[in-house]
PDB file of C-alpha atoms in Angstrom:
ATOM      1  CA  MET A 114      -0.051  -0.018  -0.009  1.00 52.00           C
ATOM      2  CA  GLY A 115       2.917   2.301   0.368  1.00 66.00           C
ATOM      3  CA  ARG A 116       3.501   2.489  -3.455  1.00 69.00           C
ATOM      4  CA  ALA A 117      -0.127   3.344  -3.858  1.00 61.00           C
ATOM      5  CA  ARG A 118       0.032   6.059  -1.251  1.00 72.00           C
ATOM      6  CA  GLY A 119       3.190   7.486  -2.999  1.00 72.00           C
ATOM      7  CA  LEU A 120       1.395   7.464  -6.435  1.00 61.00           C
ATOM      8  CA  GLY A 121      -1.569   9.321  -4.925  1.00 66.00           C
ATOM      9  CA  ILE A 122       0.489  11.984  -3.318  1.00 76.00           C
ATOM     10  CA  ALA A 123       2.370  12.472  -6.657  1.00 67.00           C
ATOM     11  CA  ALA A 124      -0.890  12.725  -8.371  1.00 65.00           C
ATOM     12  CA  VAL A 125      -2.189  15.451  -6.137  1.00 75.00           C
ATOM     13  CA  VAL A 126       1.153  17.449  -6.291  1.00 75.00           C
ATOM     14  CA  VAL A 127       1.514  17.307 -10.121  1.00 70.00           C
ATOM     15  CA  GLY A 128      -2.216  18.089 -10.506  1.00 65.00           C
ATOM     16  CA  LEU A 129      -1.800  21.232  -8.351  1.00 73.00           C
ATOM     17  CA  VAL A 130       1.294  22.288 -10.239  1.00 74.00           C
ATOM     18  CA  GLY A 131      -0.512  21.836 -13.479  1.00 65.00           C
ATOM     19  CA  LEU A 132      -3.602  23.772 -12.476  1.00 69.00           C
ATOM     20  CA  LEU A 133      -1.449  26.573 -11.245  1.00 71.00           C
ATOM     21  CA  THR A 134       0.699  26.678 -14.284  1.00 72.00           C
ATOM     22  CA  GLY A 135      -2.204  26.427 -16.769  1.00 65.00           C
ATOM     23  CA  LEU A 136      -4.573  28.718 -15.000  1.00 70.00           C
ATOM     24  CA  GLY A 137      -1.891  31.253 -14.256  1.00 69.00           C
ATOM     25  CA  GLY A 138      -0.888  31.295 -18.011  1.00 64.00           C
ATOM     26  CA  VAL A 139      -4.391  31.847 -19.022  1.00 67.00           C
ATOM     27  CA  GLY A 140      -5.107  34.555 -16.401  1.00 69.00           C
ATOM     28  CA  TYR A 141      -1.904  36.547 -17.130  1.00 62.00           C
ATOM     29  CA  GLY A 142      -2.438  36.158 -20.879  1.00 64.00           C
ATOM     30  CA  ARG A 143      -5.950  37.604 -20.741  1.00 71.00           C
ATOM     31  CA  TYR A 144      -4.785  40.419 -18.325  1.00 68.00           C
ATOM     32  CA  ALA A 145      -1.654  41.462 -20.333  1.00 78.00           C
ATOM     33  CA  PHE A 146      -2.415  40.776 -23.963  1.00 89.00           C
ATOM     34  CA  GLY A 147      -5.282  41.049 -26.562  1.00 91.00           C
ATOM     35  CA  GLY A 148      -5.934  40.221 -30.047  1.00 91.00           C
ATOM     36  CA  SER A 149      -7.850  41.817 -32.916  1.00 90.00           C
ATOM     37  CA  VAL A 150      -8.389  41.218 -36.732  1.00 93.00           C
ATOM     38  CA  VAL A 151      -7.609  44.171 -39.043  1.00 94.00           C
ATOM     39  CA  SER A 152     -10.874  45.073 -40.842  1.00 90.00           C
ATOM     40  CA  GLY A 153      -9.718  47.884 -43.132  1.00 91.00           C
ATOM     41  CA  GLU A 154      -6.792  49.120 -45.382  1.00 93.00           C
ATOM     42  CA  SER A 155      -5.885  52.313 -43.381  1.00 94.00           C
ATOM     43  CA  MET A 156      -2.629  50.673 -42.007  1.00 95.00           C
ATOM     44  CA  ALA A 157      -1.541  49.028 -45.212  1.00 94.00           C
ATOM     45  CA  PRO A 158       1.031  47.876 -46.160  1.00 93.00           C
ATOM     46  CA  THR A 159       2.220  47.318 -42.534  1.00 94.00           C
ATOM     47  CA  TYR A 160      -1.226  45.618 -41.614  1.00 95.00           C
ATOM     48  CA  GLY A 161      -3.735  44.587 -44.297  1.00 93.00           C
ATOM     49  CA  ARG A 162      -7.426  43.534 -44.082  1.00 93.00           C
ATOM     50  CA  GLY A 163      -7.694  40.151 -42.413  1.00 94.00           C
ATOM     51  CA  ASP A 164      -4.313  40.245 -40.542  1.00 94.00           C
ATOM     52  CA  ARG A 165      -4.505  39.264 -36.839  1.00 93.00           C
ATOM     53  CA  VAL A 166      -2.647  41.566 -34.611  1.00 94.00           C
ATOM     54  CA  VAL A 167      -1.621  40.956 -31.056  1.00 93.00           C
ATOM     55  CA  PHE A 168      -1.232  43.904 -28.524  1.00 95.00           C
ATOM     56  CA  GLU A 169       0.050  44.389 -25.146  1.00 94.00           C
ATOM     57  CA  ARG A 170      -2.371  46.221 -22.827  1.00 94.00           C
ATOM     58  CA  ILE A 171      -0.716  49.366 -21.663  1.00 92.00           C
ATOM     59  CA  ASP A 172      -1.608  52.711 -20.240  1.00 89.00           C
ATOM     60  CA  GLY A 173      -1.872  55.585 -22.715  1.00 88.00           C
ATOM     61  CA  SER A 174       0.913  57.304 -20.882  1.00 89.00           C
ATOM     62  CA  GLU A 175       3.300  54.539 -21.917  1.00 93.00           C
ATOM     63  CA  VAL A 176       2.826  55.153 -25.709  1.00 95.00           C
ATOM     64  CA  ARG A 177       5.815  56.361 -27.663  1.00 96.00           C
ATOM     65  CA  ARG A 178       6.131  58.003 -31.127  1.00 96.00           C
ATOM     66  CA  GLY A 179       5.998  55.469 -33.919  1.00 95.00           C
ATOM     67  CA  ASP A 180       3.986  52.885 -31.880  1.00 97.00           C
ATOM     68  CA  VAL A 181       0.997  51.232 -33.570  1.00 97.00           C
ATOM     69  CA  VAL A 182      -1.805  51.390 -31.175  1.00 97.00           C
ATOM     70  CA  VAL A 183      -5.381  50.118 -30.765  1.00 97.00           C
ATOM     71  CA  PHE A 184      -7.901  52.426 -29.312  1.00 96.00           C
ATOM     72  CA  SER A 185     -11.642  52.928 -28.902  1.00 95.00           C
ATOM     73  CA  ALA A 186     -13.250  56.171 -29.931  1.00 95.00           C
ATOM     74  CA  PRO A 187     -17.014  55.515 -30.433  1.00 95.00           C
ATOM     75  CA  ASP A 188     -17.788  59.292 -30.347  1.00 93.00           C
ATOM     76  CA  ARG A 189     -15.654  59.706 -33.450  1.00 92.00           C
ATOM     77  CA  TYR A 190     -16.220  56.491 -35.421  1.00 92.00           C
ATOM     78  CA  GLY A 191     -19.772  55.639 -34.222  1.00 90.00           C
ATOM     79  CA  PHE A 192     -18.707  52.037 -32.998  1.00 90.00           C
ATOM     80  CA  ASP A 193     -17.129  50.422 -30.176  1.00 87.00           C
ATOM     81  CA  ALA A 194     -14.672  48.259 -32.163  1.00 90.00           C
ATOM     82  CA  LEU A 195     -10.957  48.862 -31.755  1.00 94.00           C
ATOM     83  CA  VAL A 196      -9.237  51.265 -34.273  1.00 96.00           C
ATOM     84  CA  LEU A 197      -5.577  50.566 -35.533  1.00 97.00           C
ATOM     85  CA  GLU A 198      -3.395  53.614 -36.095  1.00 97.00           C
ATOM     86  CA  ARG A 199       0.236  54.991 -35.691  1.00 97.00           C
ATOM     87  CA  VAL A 200       1.245  57.462 -33.143  1.00 98.00           C
ATOM     88  CA  VAL A 201       3.055  60.480 -34.697  1.00 97.00           C
ATOM     89  CA  GLY A 202       2.939  63.054 -31.947  1.00 97.00           C
ATOM     90  CA  VAL A 203       2.723  63.041 -28.327  1.00 97.00           C
ATOM     91  CA  GLY A 204       1.927  65.743 -25.698  1.00 96.00           C
ATOM     92  CA  GLY A 205       4.101  68.965 -26.470  1.00 97.00           C
ATOM     93  CA  ASP A 206       4.900  67.918 -30.060  1.00 97.00           C
ATOM     94  CA  ARG A 207       4.183  70.048 -33.165  1.00 97.00           C
ATOM     95  CA  VAL A 208       3.132  67.957 -36.124  1.00 97.00           C
ATOM     96  CA  ALA A 209       2.651  69.641 -39.526  1.00 96.00           C
ATOM     97  CA  CYS A 210       2.157  68.638 -43.104  1.00 94.00           C
ATOM     98  CA  CYS A 211       3.943  68.930 -45.282  1.00 90.00           C
ATOM     99  CA  THR A 212       7.335  70.102 -46.373  1.00 87.00           C
ATOM    100  CA  GLY A 213       8.463  69.223 -49.862  1.00 82.00           C
ATOM    101  CA  GLU A 214       6.305  68.503 -52.982  1.00 79.00           C
ATOM    102  CA  ALA A 215       4.668  65.415 -54.321  1.00 71.00           C
ATOM    103  CA  ARG A 216       6.395  62.220 -53.423  1.00 74.00           C
ATOM    104  CA  ASP A 217       9.082  64.238 -51.649  1.00 80.00           C
ATOM    105  CA  ALA A 218       6.531  65.632 -49.223  1.00 87.00           C
ATOM    106  CA  ARG A 219       7.211  64.916 -45.502  1.00 92.00           C
ATOM    107  CA  VAL A 220       5.395  65.242 -42.293  1.00 95.00           C
ATOM    108  CA  THR A 221       7.301  67.349 -39.810  1.00 95.00           C
ATOM    109  CA  LEU A 222       7.766  66.662 -36.269  1.00 97.00           C
ATOM    110  CA  ASN A 223       8.946  69.570 -34.147  1.00 97.00           C
ATOM    111  CA  GLY A 224      10.156  71.211 -37.331  1.00 94.00           C
ATOM    112  CA  GLU A 225      12.120  68.164 -38.578  1.00 95.00           C
ATOM    113  CA  PRO A 226      11.039  66.021 -41.639  1.00 94.00           C
ATOM    114  CA  LEU A 227       9.918  62.676 -40.362  1.00 93.00           C
ATOM    115  CA  GLN A 228      11.236  59.603 -42.162  1.00 91.00           C
ATOM    116  CA  GLU A 229       8.280  57.141 -42.735  1.00 92.00           C
ATOM    117  CA  PRO A 230       9.491  54.017 -44.645  1.00 91.00           C
ATOM    118  CA  TYR A 231       6.283  52.220 -43.681  1.00 91.00           C
ATOM    119  CA  LEU A 232       4.094  54.555 -45.851  1.00 91.00           C
ATOM    120  CA  LYS A 233       1.997  53.159 -48.718  1.00 85.00           C
ATOM    121  CA  GLY A 234       3.168  54.705 -51.930  1.00 79.00           C
ATOM    122  CA  ALA A 235       5.311  57.098 -50.004  1.00 74.00           C
ATOM    123  CA  GLU A 236       2.447  59.501 -49.722  1.00 81.00           C
ATOM    124  CA  ALA A 237       2.848  61.637 -46.551  1.00 87.00           C
ATOM    125  CA  ASP A 238      -0.295  63.725 -47.091  1.00 85.00           C
ATOM    126  CA  GLY A 239      -2.659  61.367 -48.834  1.00 86.00           C
ATOM    127  CA  GLY A 240      -4.252  64.216 -50.759  1.00 84.00           C
ATOM    128  CA  PHE A 241      -5.514  65.795 -47.419  1.00 87.00           C
ATOM    129  CA  PRO A 242      -5.336  69.553 -46.760  1.00 89.00           C
ATOM    130  CA  ALA A 243      -2.287  70.983 -44.947  1.00 91.00           C
ATOM    131  CA  TYR A 244      -2.290  71.097 -41.105  1.00 95.00           C
ATOM    132  CA  ASP A 245      -0.180  72.326 -38.262  1.00 96.00           C
ATOM    133  CA  VAL A 246      -1.024  70.929 -34.794  1.00 97.00           C
ATOM    134  CA  ARG A 247       0.414  71.449 -31.394  1.00 97.00           C
ATOM    135  CA  VAL A 248      -0.425  68.323 -29.364  1.00 97.00           C
ATOM    136  CA  PRO A 249      -1.940  69.077 -26.036  1.00 97.00           C
ATOM    137  CA  GLU A 250      -0.548  67.285 -23.040  1.00 96.00           C
ATOM    138  CA  GLY A 251      -2.244  64.005 -22.294  1.00 96.00           C
ATOM    139  CA  ARG A 252      -3.269  63.639 -25.973  1.00 97.00           C
ATOM    140  CA  LEU A 253      -1.972  61.973 -29.162  1.00 98.00           C
ATOM    141  CA  PHE A 254      -1.828  62.616 -32.833  1.00 98.00           C
ATOM    142  CA  LEU A 255      -2.346  59.544 -34.922  1.00 98.00           C
ATOM    143  CA  LEU A 256      -2.086  58.738 -38.604  1.00 97.00           C
ATOM    144  CA  GLY A 257      -2.705  55.675 -40.768  1.00 95.00           C
ATOM    145  CA  ASP A 258       0.079  54.371 -42.823  1.00 95.00           C
ATOM    146  CA  HIS A 259      -2.150  54.430 -45.979  1.00 94.00           C
ATOM    147  CA  ARG A 260      -2.588  58.241 -45.849  1.00 92.00           C
ATOM    148  CA  ALA A 261      -5.016  58.341 -48.832  1.00 91.00           C
ATOM    149  CA  ASN A 262      -7.328  55.723 -47.106  1.00 92.00           C
ATOM    150  CA  ALA A 263      -7.162  56.498 -43.444  1.00 93.00           C
ATOM    151  CA  ARG A 264      -9.713  58.514 -41.430  1.00 94.00           C
ATOM    152  CA  ASP A 265      -7.251  59.503 -38.761  1.00 95.00           C
ATOM    153  CA  SER A 266      -6.386  62.620 -36.810  1.00 96.00           C
ATOM    154  CA  ARG A 267      -6.518  64.742 -39.992  1.00 95.00           C
ATOM    155  CA  ALA A 268     -10.297  64.135 -40.289  1.00 94.00           C
ATOM    156  CA  PHE A 269     -11.074  65.663 -36.919  1.00 95.00           C
ATOM    157  CA  LEU A 270      -8.866  68.755 -36.843  1.00 95.00           C
ATOM    158  CA  ASP A 271     -11.622  70.758 -35.552  1.00 94.00           C
ATOM    159  CA  ASP A 272     -11.671  68.671 -32.422  1.00 93.00           C
ATOM    160  CA  ARG A 273      -8.577  69.771 -30.527  1.00 95.00           C
ATOM    161  CA  GLY A 274      -6.369  69.361 -33.678  1.00 95.00           C
ATOM    162  CA  GLY A 275      -7.675  65.866 -34.190  1.00 96.00           C
ATOM    163  CA  THR A 276      -5.799  64.560 -31.206  1.00 97.00           C
ATOM    164  CA  LEU A 277      -7.016  61.741 -29.164  1.00 96.00           C
ATOM    165  CA  PRO A 278      -6.833  61.432 -25.201  1.00 97.00           C
ATOM    166  CA  THR A 279      -4.338  58.854 -23.991  1.00 96.00           C
ATOM    167  CA  SER A 280      -7.247  57.359 -21.991  1.00 95.00           C
ATOM    168  CA  ALA A 281      -8.654  55.992 -25.299  1.00 96.00           C
ATOM    169  CA  ILE A 282      -5.605  53.755 -25.833  1.00 96.00           C
ATOM    170  CA  ARG A 283      -6.272  50.016 -25.260  1.00 96.00           C
ATOM    171  CA  GLY A 284      -2.899  48.568 -26.298  1.00 96.00           C
ATOM    172  CA  ARG A 285       0.247  48.687 -28.313  1.00 96.00           C
ATOM    173  CA  VAL A 286       0.668  46.229 -31.161  1.00 96.00           C
ATOM    174  CA  ILE A 287       3.613  43.960 -30.878  1.00 92.00           C
ATOM    175  CA  ASP A 288       5.714  42.085 -33.345  1.00 84.00           C
ATOM    176  CA  ASP A 289       7.854  40.139 -30.867  1.00 68.00           C
ATOM    177  CA  TYR A 290       5.690  37.144 -29.777  1.00 63.00           C
ATOM    178  CA  THR A 291       8.117  35.677 -27.270  1.00 68.00           C
ATOM    179  CA  VAL A 292       6.140  36.327 -24.235  1.00 63.00           C
ATOM    180  CA  PRO A 293       2.726  35.105 -25.752  1.00 71.00           C
ATOM    181  CA  VAL A 294       4.493  31.943 -26.898  1.00 68.00           C
ATOM    182  CA  VAL A 295       5.915  31.348 -23.376  1.00 67.00           C
ATOM    183  CA  LEU A 296       2.391  31.738 -21.984  1.00 63.00           C
ATOM    184  CA  GLY A 297       1.097  29.355 -24.556  1.00 72.00           C
ATOM    185  CA  VAL A 298       3.678  26.769 -23.652  1.00 76.00           C
ATOM    186  CA  ALA A 299       2.818  27.333 -19.965  1.00 67.00           C
ATOM    187  CA  MET A 300      -0.754  26.580 -20.682  1.00 73.00           C
ATOM    188  CA  MET A 301      -0.112  23.438 -22.638  1.00 80.00           C
ATOM    189  CA  ALA A 302       2.356  22.320 -19.883  1.00 74.00           C
ATOM    190  CA  GLY A 303      -0.421  22.778 -17.337  1.00 71.00           C
ATOM    191  CA  VAL A 304      -2.826  20.548 -19.380  1.00 79.00           C
ATOM    192  CA  VAL A 305      -0.039  17.902 -19.835  1.00 80.00           C
ATOM    193  CA  LEU A 306       0.702  17.939 -16.040  1.00 72.00           C
ATOM    194  CA  VAL A 307      -3.077  17.570 -15.217  1.00 75.00           C
ATOM    195  CA  LEU A 308      -3.344  14.563 -17.566  1.00 80.00           C
ATOM    196  CA  VAL A 309      -0.160  13.110 -15.974  1.00 76.00           C
ATOM    197  CA  ALA A 310      -1.795  13.582 -12.579  1.00 67.00           C
ATOM    198  CA  ALA A 311      -4.882  11.825 -13.821  1.00 79.00           C
ATOM    199  CA  GLY A 312      -2.654   8.932 -14.936  1.00 76.00           C
ATOM    200  CA  LEU A 313      -0.984   8.714 -11.598  1.00 67.00           C
ATOM    201  CA  GLY A 314      -4.182   8.672  -9.850  1.00 68.00           C
ATOM    202  CA  ILE A 315      -5.470   5.899 -11.944  1.00 81.00           C
ATOM    203  CA  ALA A 316      -2.221   4.003 -11.295  1.00 72.00           C
ATOM    204  CA  ALA A 317      -2.677   4.450  -7.627  1.00 64.00           C
ATOM    205  CA  MET A 318      -6.181   3.015  -7.603  1.00 77.00           C
ATOM    206  CA  ALA A 319      -4.877   0.001  -9.623  1.00 74.00           C
ATOM    207  CA  VAL A 320      -2.134  -0.723  -7.238  1.00 67.00           C
ATOM    208  CA  ARG A 321      -4.615  -0.609  -4.203  1.00 71.00           C
ATOM    209  CA  ARG A 322      -6.755  -3.131  -5.900  1.00 75.00           C
ATOM    210  CA  LYS A 323      -3.998  -5.350  -6.698  1.00 71.00           C
ATOM    211  CA  ALA A 324      -2.709  -5.168  -3.193  1.00 64.00           C
ATOM    212  CA  ARG A 325      -6.256  -5.993  -1.884  1.00 67.00           C
ATOM    213  CA  ALA A 326      -6.569  -8.909  -4.175  1.00 66.00           C
ATOM    214  CA  ALA A 327      -3.199 -10.206  -3.122  1.00 60.00           C
ATOM    215  CA  VAL A 328      -4.095 -10.503   0.542  1.00 56.00           C
ATOM    216  CA  PRO A 329      -5.238 -14.032   1.503  1.00 60.00           C
ATOM    217  CA  PRO A 330      -8.585 -14.650   3.164  1.00 60.00           C
ATOM    218  CA  PRO A 331      -8.388 -15.382   6.889  1.00 61.00           C
ATOM    219  CA  PRO A 332      -8.518 -19.045   7.896  1.00 61.00           C
ATOM    220  CA  PRO A 333     -11.736 -20.585   8.969  1.00 58.00           C
ATOM    221  CA  TRP A 334     -10.733 -20.750  12.538  1.00 54.00           C
ATOM    222  CA  ALA A 335     -10.167 -17.066  12.708  1.00 50.00           C
ATOM    223  CA  VAL A 336     -13.692 -16.169  11.621  1.00 50.00           C
ATOM    224  CA  ARG A 337     -16.045 -15.531  14.391  1.00 56.00           C
ATOM    225  CA  VAL A 338     -19.603 -17.102  14.259  1.00 49.00           C
TER     226      VAL A 338
END
């Protein structure tokens, strides 16, 4: 019976470790990361329609220039779904368009031409009128990578220069999936450990039954009438 007891204890320990690992991975993953499917072409060619993006949930104050972010602005767009755009200016920045002509045109950030290799067709203005915006503190100026097909800050210039409050930010898109992959491995490891624990529990019961079957019945003289 000692072997059965050892198998039973091992089943409990392995099962608890598996549950903690799996549930911990699921819980942290849901808290720290999110996913969304791109529904438009405003961020092409960086992200096209149907692409799935993963984002880390961050506070708007953590956003940096150049970040691709997801945000919610139902008062502007008329829906609650997440919108995908690139941060060009943060609080205190001056964003203007454009310096140069035609394909040589550049958005300027604090007076310096902005290099934007991600643009579709190298069109910095996308045919929109010129603008010159000083970004208020606590707000962001956002643009799509496909400037001719993006309804971004340029479309709302009469509302505080088209800037968006940092509180609207829901996350920053990531291209390095190391942490999500590690969490996925942790979840799978948790499932495997739970299955191993179940196997150990079954083995413990089998050993107990075998041990009981091996015990000879008491002799007749030892049976009380």
